mmCIF file of C-alpha atoms in Angstrom:
data_model
loop_
_atom_site.group_PDB
_atom_site.id
_atom_site.type_symbol
_atom_site.label_atom_id
_atom_site.label_comp_id
_atom_site.label_asym_id
_atom_site.label_seq_id
_atom_site.Cartn_x
_atom_site.Cartn_y
_atom_site.Cartn_z
ATOM 1 C CA MET Z 1 -8.147 17.219 15.007
ATOM 2 C CA THR Z 2 -9.518 16.002 11.669
ATOM 3 C CA ASP Z 3 -8.644 19.394 10.160
ATOM 4 C CA ALA Z 4 -5.011 18.938 11.206
ATOM 5 C CA ILE Z 5 -4.942 15.437 9.725
ATOM 6 C CA GLU Z 6 -6.439 16.672 6.463
ATOM 7 C CA ALA Z 7 -3.895 19.531 6.376
ATOM 8 C CA HIS Z 8 -1.031 17.034 6.681
ATOM 9 C CA LEU Z 9 -2.558 14.824 3.983
ATOM 10 C CA THR Z 10 -2.900 17.830 1.679
ATOM 11 C CA ALA Z 11 0.684 18.917 2.379
ATOM 12 C CA ALA Z 12 1.860 15.370 1.666
ATOM 13 C CA ARG Z 13 0.035 15.217 -1.680
ATOM 14 C CA GLU Z 14 1.466 18.601 -2.667
ATOM 15 C CA ALA Z 15 4.994 17.606 -1.682
ATOM 16 C CA GLN Z 16 4.672 14.370 -3.629
ATOM 17 C CA ALA Z 17 3.372 16.189 -6.709
ATOM 18 C CA GLU Z 18 6.312 18.597 -6.465
ATOM 19 C CA GLY Z 19 8.860 15.770 -6.267
ATOM 20 C CA ARG Z 20 9.693 16.176 -2.579
ATOM 21 C CA PRO Z 21 9.337 12.622 -1.280
ATOM 22 C CA ALA Z 22 10.994 13.308 2.105
ATOM 23 C CA ASP Z 23 8.539 16.114 2.833
ATOM 24 C CA ALA Z 24 5.661 13.947 1.629
ATOM 25 C CA ARG Z 25 6.797 11.124 3.875
ATOM 26 C CA ASN Z 26 7.023 13.427 6.898
ATOM 27 C CA SER Z 27 3.537 14.785 6.296
ATOM 28 C CA TYR Z 28 2.033 11.319 5.808
ATOM 29 C CA ALA Z 29 3.785 10.144 8.990
ATOM 30 C CA ARG Z 30 2.334 13.089 10.927
ATOM 31 C CA ALA Z 31 -1.113 12.380 9.507
ATOM 32 C CA ALA Z 32 -0.828 8.717 10.521
ATOM 33 C CA ALA Z 33 0.272 9.614 14.050
ATOM 34 C CA LEU Z 34 -2.483 12.197 14.522
ATOM 35 C CA SER Z 35 -5.039 9.759 13.133
ATOM 36 C CA ARG Z 36 -3.942 7.083 15.569
ATOM 37 C CA GLU Z 37 -4.080 9.532 18.494
ATOM 38 C CA SER Z 38 -7.519 10.841 17.553
ATOM 39 C CA GLY Z 39 -9.082 7.461 16.791
ATOM 40 C CA ALA Z 40 -9.499 7.936 13.031
ATOM 41 C CA PRO Z 41 -8.436 4.493 11.770
ATOM 42 C CA LEU Z 42 -9.449 4.957 8.143
ATOM 43 C CA LEU Z 43 -7.445 8.171 7.844
ATOM 44 C CA GLN Z 44 -4.569 6.379 9.547
ATOM 45 C CA ALA Z 45 -4.834 3.512 7.050
ATOM 46 C CA HIS Z 46 -4.883 5.990 4.155
ATOM 47 C CA ALA Z 47 -1.706 7.689 5.400
ATOM 48 C CA LEU Z 48 -0.025 4.319 6.035
ATOM 49 C CA ARG Z 49 -0.822 3.205 2.490
ATOM 50 C CA HIS Z 50 0.937 6.244 1.103
ATOM 51 C CA LEU Z 51 3.882 5.721 3.451
ATOM 52 C CA SER Z 52 4.137 2.181 2.099
ATOM 53 C CA ASP Z 53 4.284 3.459 -1.458
ATOM 54 C CA LEU Z 54 6.941 6.054 -0.608
ATOM 55 C CA ASP Z 55 8.991 3.452 1.287
ATOM 56 C CA ARG Z 56 8.804 1.088 -1.673
ATOM 57 C CA GLU Z 57 9.911 3.833 -4.060
ATOM 58 C CA ALA Z 58 12.830 4.618 -1.727
ATOM 59 C CA ASP Z 59 13.829 0.934 -1.797
ATOM 60 C CA HIS Z 60 12.831 0.197 1.798
ATOM 61 C CA PRO Z 61 10.709 -2.912 1.226
ATOM 62 C CA GLU Z 62 10.571 -4.025 4.881
ATOM 63 C CA GLN Z 63 9.110 -0.660 5.923
ATOM 64 C CA ALA Z 64 6.805 -0.676 2.907
ATOM 65 C CA LEU Z 65 5.533 -4.109 3.901
ATOM 66 C CA ALA Z 66 4.971 -3.086 7.526
ATOM 67 C CA HIS Z 67 2.976 -0.010 6.519
ATOM 68 C CA ALA Z 68 0.899 -1.918 3.959
ATOM 69 C CA GLU Z 69 0.121 -4.649 6.476
ATOM 70 C CA GLN Z 70 -0.889 -2.080 9.095
ATOM 71 C CA ALA Z 71 -3.161 -0.335 6.589
ATOM 72 C CA ALA Z 72 -4.784 -3.626 5.558
ATOM 73 C CA ALA Z 73 -5.328 -4.578 9.202
ATOM 74 C CA LEU Z 74 -7.011 -1.246 9.894
ATOM 75 C CA TYR Z 75 -9.260 -1.573 6.848
ATOM 76 C CA GLY Z 76 -10.162 -5.120 7.833
ATOM 77 C CA SER Z 77 -10.986 -4.268 11.431
ATOM 78 C CA ASN Z 78 -13.073 -1.244 10.446
ATOM 79 C CA GLY Z 79 -15.499 -2.783 8.004
ATOM 80 C CA GLN Z 80 -13.489 -2.036 4.880
ATOM 81 C CA GLY Z 81 -12.230 -5.550 4.195
ATOM 82 C CA ALA Z 82 -13.928 -5.749 0.808
ATOM 83 C CA SER Z 83 -13.192 -2.193 -0.289
ATOM 84 C CA LEU Z 84 -11.135 -0.663 -3.063
ATOM 85 C CA ASP Z 85 -8.944 0.807 -0.320
ATOM 86 C CA MET Z 86 -8.244 -2.722 0.939
ATOM 87 C CA ALA Z 87 -7.411 -3.810 -2.606
ATOM 88 C CA ASN Z 88 -4.921 -0.937 -2.834
ATOM 89 C CA ALA Z 89 -3.364 -1.890 0.521
ATOM 90 C CA LEU Z 90 -3.034 -5.516 -0.610
ATOM 91 C CA ARG Z 91 -1.453 -4.341 -3.880
ATOM 92 C CA LEU Z 92 1.157 -2.420 -1.897
ATOM 93 C CA LYS Z 93 1.728 -5.439 0.319
ATOM 94 C CA ALA Z 94 2.255 -7.586 -2.778
ATOM 95 C CA LEU Z 95 4.689 -5.072 -4.281
ATOM 96 C CA ALA Z 96 6.698 -5.021 -1.046
ATOM 97 C CA LEU Z 97 6.717 -8.820 -0.900
ATOM 98 C CA ASP Z 98 7.887 -8.929 -4.513
ATOM 99 C CA GLY Z 99 10.690 -6.534 -3.558
ATOM 100 C CA LEU Z 100 11.660 -8.889 -0.757
ATOM 101 C CA ARG Z 101 11.485 -11.876 -3.139
ATOM 102 C CA ARG Z 102 8.835 -13.622 -1.068
ATOM 103 C CA GLU Z 103 7.037 -15.246 -3.969
ATOM 104 C CA GLU Z 104 4.310 -17.286 -2.312
ATOM 105 C CA PRO Z 105 3.030 -14.585 0.077
ATOM 106 C CA ALA Z 106 3.230 -12.093 -2.795
ATOM 107 C CA ARG Z 107 1.124 -14.387 -4.990
ATOM 108 C CA THR Z 108 -1.452 -14.653 -2.199
ATOM 109 C CA ALA Z 109 -1.601 -10.860 -1.840
ATOM 110 C CA TRP Z 110 -1.841 -10.329 -5.630
ATOM 111 C CA THR Z 111 -4.689 -12.839 -5.804
ATOM 112 C CA ALA Z 112 -6.599 -11.202 -2.948
ATOM 113 C CA ALA Z 113 -6.083 -7.743 -4.456
ATOM 114 C CA ARG Z 114 -7.220 -8.990 -7.868
ATOM 115 C CA ASP Z 115 -10.407 -10.428 -6.401
ATOM 116 C CA LEU Z 116 -11.238 -7.176 -4.618
ATOM 117 C CA TYR Z 117 -10.477 -5.123 -7.720
ATOM 118 C CA ALA Z 118 -12.782 -7.403 -9.689
ATOM 119 C CA GLU Z 119 -15.574 -6.947 -7.127
ATOM 120 C CA ALA Z 120 -15.115 -3.176 -7.355
ATOM 121 C CA GLY Z 121 -15.100 -3.213 -11.166
ATOM 122 C CA ALA Z 122 -11.573 -1.767 -11.279
ATOM 123 C CA ALA Z 123 -10.365 -3.246 -14.565
ATOM 124 C CA ALA Z 124 -6.927 -1.615 -14.415
ATOM 125 C CA GLY Z 125 -6.318 -3.115 -10.973
ATOM 126 C CA VAL Z 126 -7.392 -6.556 -12.135
ATOM 127 C CA ALA Z 127 -5.139 -6.287 -15.194
ATOM 128 C CA GLU Z 128 -2.092 -5.309 -13.133
ATOM 129 C CA CYS Z 129 -2.666 -8.179 -10.712
ATOM 130 C CA GLU Z 130 -3.087 -10.645 -13.575
ATOM 131 C CA ARG Z 131 0.174 -9.428 -15.165
ATOM 132 C CA ARG Z 132 2.013 -9.792 -11.861
ATOM 133 C CA LEU Z 133 0.562 -13.240 -11.233
ATOM 134 C CA ALA Z 134 1.471 -14.364 -14.765
ATOM 135 C CA GLY Z 135 5.012 -13.020 -14.286
ATOM 136 C CA ALA Z 136 5.357 -14.862 -10.991
ATOM 137 C CA ALA Z 137 4.203 -18.099 -12.595
ATOM 138 C CA THR Z 138 6.732 -17.646 -15.402
ATOM 139 C CA SER Z 139 9.637 -16.951 -13.042
ATOM 140 C CA SER Z 140 8.685 -19.973 -10.917
ATOM 141 C CA ARG Z 141 8.781 -22.232 -13.975
ATOM 142 C CA GLU Z 142 12.123 -20.734 -15.043
ATOM 143 C CA ALA Z 143 13.612 -21.642 -11.666
ATOM 144 C CA TRP Z 144 13.159 -25.316 -12.477
#
């Protein structure tokens, strides 16, 4: 079954690269479903992360948040809680929360993602999180 999952992931990446987000979404959804059925939680989390990103780009922040949270939960329950993959899932969660204008939970997710990026030595990830956190602090002060 892993071959079928990998085939759907490959098809999804190709569709995304070719600018076919609906096809990419369908392939990632199939990969997530097959992964769940076959007991491959890390592949499922990977597919869910990409679904979150596609949902966010399509302006569906609630769906994006749900997929990011599911991916993070799978990483956490499968020994990947301090991984770069978890940092990426938390980043997507933060982006979705920003889209929903949920400032405090977004700040928490950005902070957690930043810390994991720092542990992994991912300078670009740390920099993005810092920019987002600084922007959130500025908009909070402007609200007063």
